[in-house]
Amino acid sequence: MNERIPVGVLGATGMVGQEFVSFLRDHPWFDLTWLGASDRSAGKRYREATTWRLGGAIPAYVADIVVSECKPGDGVPKLLFSAMDAGVATDIERAMAGAGHTVVSNSRNHRMEDDVPLLVPEINPDHLRLVREQRRKRGWSGQIVTNPNCSTIVMVMALAPLKQFGIRKIIVTTMQAISGAGYPGVASMDINANVIPYIGMEEEKMQSETQKILGDFATTKIQPLAAAVSASCNRVPVVDGHTMAVSVELEKKATEAEILGAILGFRGIPQQKGLPSAPPCPVIYMEEPDRPQPRRDVERENGMAVFVGRLRKCPVLDYKFIAMGHNTVRGAAGAAVLNAELMQAEGLL
Ligand code: NAP
């Protein structure tokens, strides 16, 4: 590309907004030029409006940008990443799409709407065809595309290679990092040396989002995967990286070697097209019996790959394994940026 595409972030001052700012630094295709937040922040320079909570200093390339209100208008770039508070994202994202913007959203608000792609570029790039129906039905000149919840994406990346064997049942128990709760997140008195066996709405999201992502595009809508999904979600004292124990029942009886071969050979369009944020190998199998571990593995591959280990027979379903991925990178900002890269590569921006 000769010129980088100007982009903005809605909700740039929050935790996920900061992840976008960090992830987009030096991006070869996208140039972050516009930052939006609430009217509490609008009019201030970014360094005054936000308390930088990621490692290192606030990136110099954005520090002096004056934060805007999240309203359509002059100077708002056509491509917007959204990291807004879920309480306000529905109306603002719709207003931006109606005004001709492409909103690549990380918020949960539109994920399960029939005409909105819940996109994982390695798994369901064809779901992008929903945007044609979305524009027709809603009369928008813009569009909304979403990425999954941070625990769902780790599991679906690990399960996608097995879709060829027919997935019938999934049982998953998660061990989720505290960064997934945003800032200030879970009180230290609750999470230190403890496990909290409840994360509001997380189990429902894992169940419904998995069926949509692994479903098939049929003419104008998604036929969800007809698999039963049972999720138990837990918060554990880990900073970054969601780990999960997954059991799966398959329609075709596959050998362990066939399952492993499918995982090792799994690649998608982002790898074929060499998209800038695509990890060369999206699902990495670890042979060591005590891996993956969030503290040791979460930062590998820029946080964009999912790590799988301990594949073995399950005496209740067919197979079980451990999966782990970076919840604020592959589970948030990195996922959205990869979605936008795919859209650019497909001529949809
Ligand atoms: P957060 O830290 O509370 O940030 C919320 C952002 O929304 C801030 O930039 C805030 O701006 C902005 N905002 C609030 N009210 C607004 C309004 N009326 N108009 C425009 N902007 C407004 O939240 P977060 O943890 O980053 O999460 C952001 C979104 O990502 C949520 O929808 C969340 O569910 C989703 N998500 C989070 C994670 C995670 O790991 N935390 C992972 C996946 C998805 P001000 O600073 O001006 O208030």
CSV table of C-alpha atoms and ligand atoms in Angstrom, one decimal:
chain,number,residue,atom,x,y,z
A,1,MET,CA,0.0,0.0,0.0
A,2,ASN,CA,1.3,3.5,-0.9
A,3,GLU,CA,-0.5,5.4,1.8
A,4,ARG,CA,-1.7,4.2,5.2
A,5,ILE,CA,-5.4,4.4,5.9
A,6,PRO,CA,-6.4,6.9,8.6
A,7,VAL,CA,-8.3,5.2,11.5
A,8,GLY,CA,-9.9,6.2,14.8
A,9,VAL,CA,-10.7,4.5,18.1
A,10,LEU,CA,-14.1,5.0,19.8
A,11,GLY,CA,-13.5,4.6,23.6
A,12,ALA,CA,-9.8,5.2,23.2
A,13,THR,CA,-9.2,6.2,26.8
A,14,GLY,CA,-10.4,2.9,28.3
A,15,MET,CA,-8.4,-0.4,28.9
A,16,VAL,CA,-9.3,-1.9,25.5
A,17,GLY,CA,-8.9,1.5,23.8
A,18,GLN,CA,-5.3,1.6,25.2
A,19,GLU,CA,-4.7,-1.8,23.8
A,20,PHE,CA,-5.8,-0.5,20.3
A,21,VAL,CA,-3.4,2.5,20.7
A,22,SER,CA,-0.6,0.1,21.6
A,23,PHE,CA,-1.4,-2.5,18.9
A,24,LEU,CA,-1.7,0.1,16.1
A,25,ARG,CA,1.6,1.8,16.8
A,26,ASP,CA,3.7,1.4,13.6
A,27,HIS,CA,0.9,-0.6,11.8
A,28,PRO,CA,1.9,-0.9,8.1
A,29,TRP,CA,-1.6,-0.2,6.8
A,30,PHE,CA,-3.5,1.8,9.4
A,31,ASP,CA,-2.6,5.3,10.7
A,32,LEU,CA,-4.3,6.1,14.1
A,33,THR,CA,-5.1,9.8,13.8
A,34,TRP,CA,-8.4,10.2,15.7
A,35,LEU,CA,-9.3,9.3,19.3
A,36,GLY,CA,-12.9,9.4,20.7
A,37,ALA,CA,-14.3,9.0,24.2
A,38,SER,CA,-17.0,10.5,26.4
A,39,ASP,CA,-17.7,14.2,26.8
A,40,ARG,CA,-15.7,13.9,30.1
A,41,SER,CA,-12.6,13.4,28.0
A,42,ALA,CA,-13.5,15.3,24.8
A,43,GLY,CA,-11.4,18.5,24.3
A,44,LYS,CA,-8.5,17.2,26.3
A,45,ARG,CA,-5.2,15.9,25.0
A,46,TYR,CA,-5.0,12.1,25.1
A,47,ARG,CA,-2.3,12.2,27.7
A,48,GLU,CA,-4.5,14.3,30.0
A,49,ALA,CA,-7.7,12.4,29.3
A,50,THR,CA,-6.3,8.9,30.0
A,51,THR,CA,-4.4,7.2,32.8
A,52,TRP,CA,-2.0,5.0,30.8
A,53,ARG,CA,-2.2,1.5,32.4
A,54,LEU,CA,-0.2,-0.6,29.9
A,55,GLY,CA,3.5,-1.2,30.1
A,56,GLY,CA,5.9,1.7,29.4
A,57,ALA,CA,5.0,5.3,28.8
A,58,ILE,CA,2.0,6.6,26.9
A,59,PRO,CA,3.0,6.3,23.2
A,60,ALA,CA,4.3,9.6,21.9
A,61,TYR,CA,2.5,9.3,18.6
A,62,VAL,CA,-0.9,9.8,20.2
A,63,ALA,CA,-0.1,11.7,23.4
A,64,ASP,CA,-1.0,15.2,22.0
A,65,ILE,CA,-4.0,14.2,19.9
A,66,VAL,CA,-7.1,16.1,21.2
A,67,VAL,CA,-9.8,13.6,22.1
A,68,SER,CA,-13.1,14.0,20.3
A,69,GLU,CA,-16.7,13.2,21.2
A,70,CYS,CA,-18.0,10.0,19.6
A,71,LYS,CA,-20.3,11.6,17.0
A,72,PRO,CA,-20.2,11.5,13.2
A,73,GLY,CA,-18.8,14.6,11.7
A,74,ASP,CA,-15.9,16.3,9.9
A,75,GLY,CA,-12.5,14.8,10.5
A,76,VAL,CA,-13.8,11.4,11.8
A,77,PRO,CA,-12.0,8.7,9.8
A,78,LYS,CA,-14.0,6.3,7.8
A,79,LEU,CA,-12.6,3.2,9.6
A,80,LEU,CA,-13.3,3.2,13.4
A,81,PHE,CA,-12.3,0.6,15.9
A,82,SER,CA,-14.7,0.5,18.9
A,83,ALA,CA,-13.8,-0.2,22.5
A,84,MET,CA,-16.7,1.7,24.0
A,85,ASP,CA,-18.4,1.0,27.2
A,86,ALA,CA,-21.2,-1.5,26.4
A,87,GLY,CA,-23.7,0.8,28.0
A,88,VAL,CA,-23.3,3.3,25.1
A,89,ALA,CA,-21.9,1.3,22.2
A,90,THR,CA,-25.2,0.3,20.6
A,91,ASP,CA,-26.4,3.7,19.6
A,92,ILE,CA,-23.1,5.3,18.9
A,93,GLU,CA,-21.9,2.4,16.7
A,94,ARG,CA,-25.2,2.4,14.8
A,95,ALA,CA,-25.0,6.2,14.3
A,96,MET,CA,-21.5,5.9,12.9
A,97,ALA,CA,-22.4,3.0,10.5
A,98,GLY,CA,-25.4,5.0,9.4
A,99,ALA,CA,-23.1,7.9,8.6
A,100,GLY,CA,-20.9,5.8,6.4
A,101,HIS,CA,-18.3,4.6,8.8
A,102,THR,CA,-17.0,1.0,9.0
A,103,VAL,CA,-17.1,0.1,12.7
A,104,VAL,CA,-14.9,-2.8,13.7
A,105,SER,CA,-16.2,-3.4,17.2
A,106,ASN,CA,-14.9,-5.2,20.2
A,107,SER,CA,-18.0,-4.5,22.3
A,108,ARG,CA,-20.6,-7.3,22.8
A,109,ASN,CA,-23.6,-5.1,21.7
A,110,HIS,CA,-24.1,-6.2,18.1
A,111,ARG,CA,-22.3,-9.6,18.1
A,112,MET,CA,-25.4,-11.8,18.1
A,113,GLU,CA,-27.5,-9.7,15.6
A,114,ASP,CA,-28.4,-11.8,12.6
A,115,ASP,CA,-26.9,-9.4,10.0
A,116,VAL,CA,-23.7,-8.7,11.9
A,117,PRO,CA,-20.6,-10.8,11.2
A,118,LEU,CA,-19.0,-12.2,14.4
A,119,LEU,CA,-15.7,-12.6,12.6
A,120,VAL,CA,-12.6,-14.7,13.2
A,121,PRO,CA,-10.6,-14.4,9.9
A,122,GLU,CA,-9.0,-17.8,10.2
A,123,ILE,CA,-12.4,-19.5,10.8
A,124,ASN,CA,-15.3,-17.8,9.1
A,125,PRO,CA,-14.1,-15.2,6.6
A,126,ASP,CA,-17.2,-15.9,4.5
A,127,HIS,CA,-19.4,-14.5,7.3
A,128,LEU,CA,-18.3,-11.1,6.0
A,129,ARG,CA,-20.9,-11.6,3.3
A,130,LEU,CA,-23.5,-10.7,5.9
A,131,VAL,CA,-22.6,-7.0,5.6
A,132,ARG,CA,-24.4,-6.8,2.2
A,133,GLU,CA,-27.7,-7.8,3.9
A,134,GLN,CA,-26.9,-5.5,6.9
A,135,ARG,CA,-26.5,-2.5,4.6
A,136,ARG,CA,-29.6,-3.4,2.6
A,137,LYS,CA,-31.8,-4.0,5.6
A,138,ARG,CA,-30.7,-1.0,7.7
A,139,GLY,CA,-30.1,1.4,4.8
A,140,TRP,CA,-26.6,2.1,6.0
A,141,SER,CA,-23.7,3.3,3.8
A,142,GLY,CA,-21.4,2.1,6.5
A,143,GLN,CA,-21.2,-1.3,8.3
A,144,ILE,CA,-20.6,-3.0,11.7
A,145,VAL,CA,-18.3,-6.1,12.1
A,146,THR,CA,-17.6,-7.6,15.5
A,147,ASN,CA,-15.1,-9.9,17.2
A,148,PRO,CA,-15.8,-12.5,19.9
A,149,ASN,CA,-15.7,-12.4,23.6
A,150,CYS,CA,-12.1,-13.0,24.9
A,151,SER,CA,-12.7,-16.5,26.2
A,152,THR,CA,-14.8,-17.6,23.2
A,153,ILE,CA,-12.1,-16.8,20.7
A,154,VAL,CA,-9.5,-18.9,22.5
A,155,MET,CA,-11.8,-21.9,22.4
A,156,VAL,CA,-13.1,-21.5,18.9
A,157,MET,CA,-9.6,-21.1,17.5
A,158,ALA,CA,-8.7,-24.5,19.2
A,159,LEU,CA,-11.9,-26.1,17.9
A,160,ALA,CA,-11.9,-24.8,14.4
A,161,PRO,CA,-9.4,-27.5,13.1
A,162,LEU,CA,-11.8,-30.2,14.4
A,163,LYS,CA,-14.9,-28.9,12.6
A,164,GLN,CA,-14.1,-31.2,9.7
A,165,PHE,CA,-14.8,-34.2,12.0
A,166,GLY,CA,-18.2,-32.7,13.0
A,167,ILE,CA,-18.5,-31.2,16.4
A,168,ARG,CA,-21.4,-32.6,18.5
A,169,LYS,CA,-20.8,-31.5,22.1
A,170,ILE,CA,-18.4,-29.2,23.9
A,171,ILE,CA,-17.8,-29.0,27.6
A,172,VAL,CA,-15.4,-26.2,28.7
A,173,THR,CA,-14.1,-25.0,32.0
A,174,THR,CA,-12.3,-21.7,31.9
A,175,MET,CA,-9.6,-20.1,34.1
A,176,GLN,CA,-9.8,-16.5,33.1
A,177,ALA,CA,-7.3,-13.7,33.8
A,178,ILE,CA,-8.2,-10.6,35.8
A,179,SER,CA,-7.3,-8.2,32.8
A,180,GLY,CA,-10.5,-9.6,31.2
A,181,ALA,CA,-12.5,-7.6,33.7
A,182,GLY,CA,-11.1,-4.3,32.6
A,183,TYR,CA,-9.9,-1.7,35.1
A,184,PRO,CA,-10.1,-1.6,38.1
A,185,GLY,CA,-11.6,-5.0,37.5
A,186,VAL,CA,-11.9,-7.5,40.4
A,187,ALA,CA,-11.0,-6.2,43.9
A,188,SER,CA,-7.6,-7.6,45.1
A,189,MET,CA,-9.3,-8.8,48.3
A,190,ASP,CA,-11.5,-11.0,46.2
A,191,ILE,CA,-8.9,-12.4,43.7
A,192,ASN,CA,-5.6,-12.8,45.6
A,193,ALA,CA,-5.0,-16.5,46.4
A,194,ASN,CA,-8.6,-17.2,45.3
A,195,VAL,CA,-10.8,-18.5,42.5
A,196,ILE,CA,-14.1,-16.9,41.7
A,197,PRO,CA,-16.5,-19.4,40.1
A,198,TYR,CA,-18.7,-16.8,38.4
A,199,ILE,CA,-18.2,-14.2,35.6
A,200,GLY,CA,-21.5,-12.5,34.7
A,201,MET,CA,-23.0,-13.5,31.3
A,202,GLU,CA,-19.7,-15.2,30.2
A,203,GLU,CA,-21.1,-18.7,30.0
A,204,GLU,CA,-24.0,-17.6,27.9
A,205,LYS,CA,-21.7,-15.7,25.6
A,206,MET,CA,-19.3,-18.6,25.2
A,207,GLN,CA,-22.2,-20.9,24.3
A,208,SER,CA,-24.1,-18.7,21.8
A,209,GLU,CA,-21.0,-17.0,20.2
A,210,THR,CA,-19.3,-20.4,19.6
A,211,GLN,CA,-22.4,-21.7,17.7
A,212,LYS,CA,-22.5,-18.6,15.5
A,213,ILE,CA,-18.8,-18.4,14.7
A,214,LEU,CA,-18.5,-22.1,13.9
A,215,GLY,CA,-21.9,-21.9,11.9
A,216,ASP,CA,-22.2,-21.8,8.2
A,217,PHE,CA,-23.2,-18.9,6.0
A,218,ALA,CA,-26.5,-19.8,4.2
A,219,THR,CA,-27.7,-17.3,1.6
A,220,THR,CA,-28.4,-14.3,3.8
A,221,LYS,CA,-27.8,-15.6,7.3
A,222,ILE,CA,-25.7,-17.9,9.6
A,223,GLN,CA,-26.9,-21.4,10.3
A,224,PRO,CA,-25.5,-21.9,13.8
A,225,LEU,CA,-23.4,-25.0,14.6
A,226,ALA,CA,-25.8,-27.6,15.9
A,227,ALA,CA,-23.5,-28.5,18.8
A,228,ALA,CA,-24.4,-28.4,22.5
A,229,VAL,CA,-22.0,-26.2,24.4
A,230,SER,CA,-21.7,-26.2,28.2
A,231,ALA,CA,-19.4,-23.6,29.7
A,232,SER,CA,-18.2,-23.0,33.3
A,233,CYS,CA,-16.3,-19.8,33.7
A,234,ASN,CA,-14.0,-18.9,36.5
A,235,ARG,CA,-11.8,-15.9,37.4
A,236,VAL,CA,-8.3,-16.8,38.6
A,237,PRO,CA,-5.4,-14.7,39.9
A,238,VAL,CA,-3.6,-14.5,36.5
A,239,VAL,CA,-2.8,-11.1,34.9
A,240,ASP,CA,-3.1,-11.9,31.2
A,241,GLY,CA,-4.1,-15.1,29.4
A,242,HIS,CA,-7.3,-17.1,29.5
A,243,THR,CA,-6.7,-20.9,29.9
A,244,MET,CA,-9.4,-23.5,29.4
A,245,ALA,CA,-10.0,-27.2,29.7
A,246,VAL,CA,-12.1,-28.4,26.7
A,247,SER,CA,-13.7,-31.7,26.0
A,248,VAL,CA,-15.3,-32.4,22.7
A,249,GLU,CA,-17.5,-35.1,21.1
A,250,LEU,CA,-17.2,-35.6,17.4
A,251,GLU,CA,-19.5,-37.1,14.7
A,252,LYS,CA,-16.7,-39.0,12.9
A,253,LYS,CA,-14.5,-41.1,15.0
A,254,ALA,CA,-11.0,-39.6,14.4
A,255,THR,CA,-7.7,-41.0,15.8
A,256,GLU,CA,-5.5,-38.9,18.1
A,257,ALA,CA,-3.0,-38.6,15.2
A,258,GLU,CA,-5.7,-37.3,12.9
A,259,ILE,CA,-6.8,-34.7,15.5
A,260,LEU,CA,-3.2,-33.6,16.1
A,261,GLY,CA,-2.6,-33.4,12.3
A,262,ALA,CA,-5.6,-31.2,11.9
A,263,ILE,CA,-4.4,-28.8,14.6
A,264,LEU,CA,-0.9,-28.7,13.3
A,265,GLY,CA,-2.0,-28.1,9.7
A,266,PHE,CA,-4.6,-25.4,10.5
A,267,ARG,CA,-4.1,-22.2,8.6
A,268,GLY,CA,-6.6,-19.6,7.3
A,269,ILE,CA,-6.9,-16.8,4.8
A,270,PRO,CA,-4.9,-14.4,7.1
A,271,GLN,CA,-1.9,-16.7,6.8
A,272,GLN,CA,-2.4,-17.3,3.0
A,273,LYS,CA,-2.7,-13.5,2.4
A,274,GLY,CA,0.1,-12.6,4.8
A,275,LEU,CA,-2.1,-10.1,6.7
A,276,PRO,CA,0.2,-7.9,8.9
A,277,SER,CA,-1.2,-9.0,12.3
A,278,ALA,CA,-1.7,-12.7,11.4
A,279,PRO,CA,0.5,-15.1,13.3
A,280,PRO,CA,2.2,-17.6,10.9
A,281,CYS,CA,0.7,-20.5,12.7
A,282,PRO,CA,-2.6,-19.5,14.4
A,283,VAL,CA,-2.9,-22.6,16.7
A,284,ILE,CA,0.3,-23.8,18.1
A,285,TYR,CA,0.5,-27.3,19.7
A,286,MET,CA,2.8,-27.7,22.7
A,287,GLU,CA,4.2,-31.2,23.4
A,288,GLU,CA,5.3,-30.5,26.9
A,289,PRO,CA,2.9,-32.1,29.4
A,290,ASP,CA,2.7,-29.0,31.6
A,291,ARG,CA,2.1,-26.4,28.8
A,292,PRO,CA,0.6,-24.0,27.7
A,293,GLN,CA,0.9,-21.8,30.7
A,294,PRO,CA,-0.2,-18.1,30.7
A,295,ARG,CA,2.8,-16.7,32.4
A,296,ARG,CA,5.3,-18.5,30.1
A,297,ASP,CA,3.4,-18.5,26.8
A,298,VAL,CA,1.0,-15.6,26.6
A,299,GLU,CA,3.3,-13.0,25.0
A,300,ARG,CA,4.6,-15.3,22.2
A,301,GLU,CA,3.5,-14.6,18.6
A,302,ASN,CA,2.6,-11.0,19.7
A,303,GLY,CA,-0.3,-12.4,21.6
A,304,MET,CA,-2.1,-13.4,18.3
A,305,ALA,CA,-1.8,-17.2,18.4
A,306,VAL,CA,-3.7,-19.7,20.5
A,307,PHE,CA,-1.7,-22.4,22.3
A,308,VAL,CA,-3.1,-26.0,22.7
A,309,GLY,CA,-1.6,-28.9,24.7
A,310,ARG,CA,-2.4,-32.1,26.6
A,311,LEU,CA,-4.5,-33.6,23.8
A,312,ARG,CA,-5.8,-37.0,25.1
A,313,LYS,CA,-8.8,-39.3,25.0
A,314,CYS,CA,-11.8,-38.3,27.1
A,315,PRO,CA,-13.6,-41.1,28.8
A,316,VAL,CA,-16.9,-39.1,28.7
A,317,LEU,CA,-16.8,-37.3,25.3
A,318,ASP,CA,-14.1,-38.2,22.7
A,319,TYR,CA,-11.1,-35.9,23.3
A,320,LYS,CA,-9.9,-33.3,25.7
A,321,PHE,CA,-7.2,-30.7,25.7
A,322,ILE,CA,-6.0,-27.4,27.2
A,323,ALA,CA,-6.2,-24.1,25.2
A,324,MET,CA,-4.7,-20.7,26.2
A,325,GLY,CA,-4.6,-17.3,24.5
A,326,HIS,CA,-4.0,-13.6,25.2
A,327,ASN,CA,-7.4,-12.2,26.2
A,328,THR,CA,-6.7,-8.5,25.6
A,329,VAL,CA,-4.7,-9.0,22.3
A,330,ARG,CA,-6.3,-12.0,20.4
A,331,GLY,CA,-9.3,-11.6,22.6
A,332,ALA,CA,-9.8,-7.8,22.0
A,333,ALA,CA,-7.7,-5.2,20.1
A,334,GLY,CA,-5.6,-7.6,18.0
A,335,ALA,CA,-8.7,-9.5,16.9
A,336,ALA,CA,-10.4,-6.4,15.7
A,337,VAL,CA,-7.3,-5.1,13.8
A,338,LEU,CA,-7.0,-8.5,12.1
A,339,ASN,CA,-10.7,-8.2,11.1
A,340,ALA,CA,-10.1,-4.8,9.5
A,341,GLU,CA,-7.0,-6.2,7.7
A,342,LEU,CA,-9.1,-8.9,6.2
A,343,MET,CA,-11.8,-6.4,5.2
A,344,GLN,CA,-9.1,-4.3,3.5
A,345,ALA,CA,-7.7,-7.3,1.7
A,346,GLU,CA,-11.2,-8.3,0.5
A,347,GLY,CA,-11.9,-4.7,-0.7
A,348,LEU,CA,-14.6,-4.1,1.9
A,349,LEU,CA,-13.2,-0.8,3.3
B,1,NAP,P1,-13.4,1.0,30.0
B,1,NAP,O1,-12.0,0.9,30.5
B,1,NAP,O2,-14.5,1.3,31.0
B,1,NAP,O3,-13.5,2.1,28.8
B,1,NAP,C1,-14.7,2.5,28.3
B,1,NAP,C2,-14.5,3.5,27.2
B,1,NAP,O4,-15.8,4.0,26.8
B,1,NAP,C3,-13.7,4.8,27.7
B,1,NAP,O5,-12.9,5.3,26.6
B,1,NAP,C4,-14.8,5.8,27.9
B,1,NAP,O6,-14.4,7.1,27.8
B,1,NAP,C5,-15.8,5.4,26.8
B,1,NAP,N1,-17.1,5.9,27.0
B,1,NAP,C6,-17.9,5.8,28.2
B,1,NAP,N2,-19.0,6.5,28.0
B,1,NAP,C7,-19.0,7.0,26.8
B,1,NAP,C8,-19.9,7.8,26.0
B,1,NAP,N3,-21.1,8.2,26.5
B,1,NAP,N4,-19.6,8.2,24.8
B,1,NAP,C9,-18.4,7.8,24.2
B,1,NAP,N5,-17.5,7.0,24.9
B,1,NAP,C10,-17.8,6.7,26.1
B,1,NAP,O7,-13.9,-0.4,29.3
B,1,NAP,P2,-12.9,-1.6,28.7
B,1,NAP,O8,-12.6,-2.6,29.7
B,1,NAP,O9,-11.9,-0.9,27.8
B,1,NAP,O10,-14.0,-2.3,27.7
B,1,NAP,C11,-14.5,-1.6,26.5
B,1,NAP,C12,-15.4,-2.5,25.7
B,1,NAP,O11,-14.7,-3.7,25.3
B,1,NAP,C13,-16.6,-3.0,26.6
B,1,NAP,O12,-17.7,-3.1,25.7
B,1,NAP,C14,-16.1,-4.4,27.0
B,1,NAP,O13,-17.2,-5.3,27.2
B,1,NAP,C15,-15.3,-4.9,25.8
B,1,NAP,N6,-14.2,-5.9,26.0
B,1,NAP,C16,-13.4,-5.7,27.1
B,1,NAP,C17,-12.4,-6.7,27.3
B,1,NAP,C18,-11.3,-6.5,28.4
B,1,NAP,O14,-10.4,-7.3,28.4
B,1,NAP,N7,-11.4,-5.5,29.2
B,1,NAP,C19,-12.2,-7.7,26.4
B,1,NAP,C20,-13.1,-7.8,25.3
B,1,NAP,C21,-14.1,-6.9,25.2
B,1,NAP,P3,-14.1,8.1,29.1
B,1,NAP,O15,-12.7,7.7,29.5
B,1,NAP,O16,-14.2,9.5,28.5
B,1,NAP,O17,-15.2,7.8,30.1
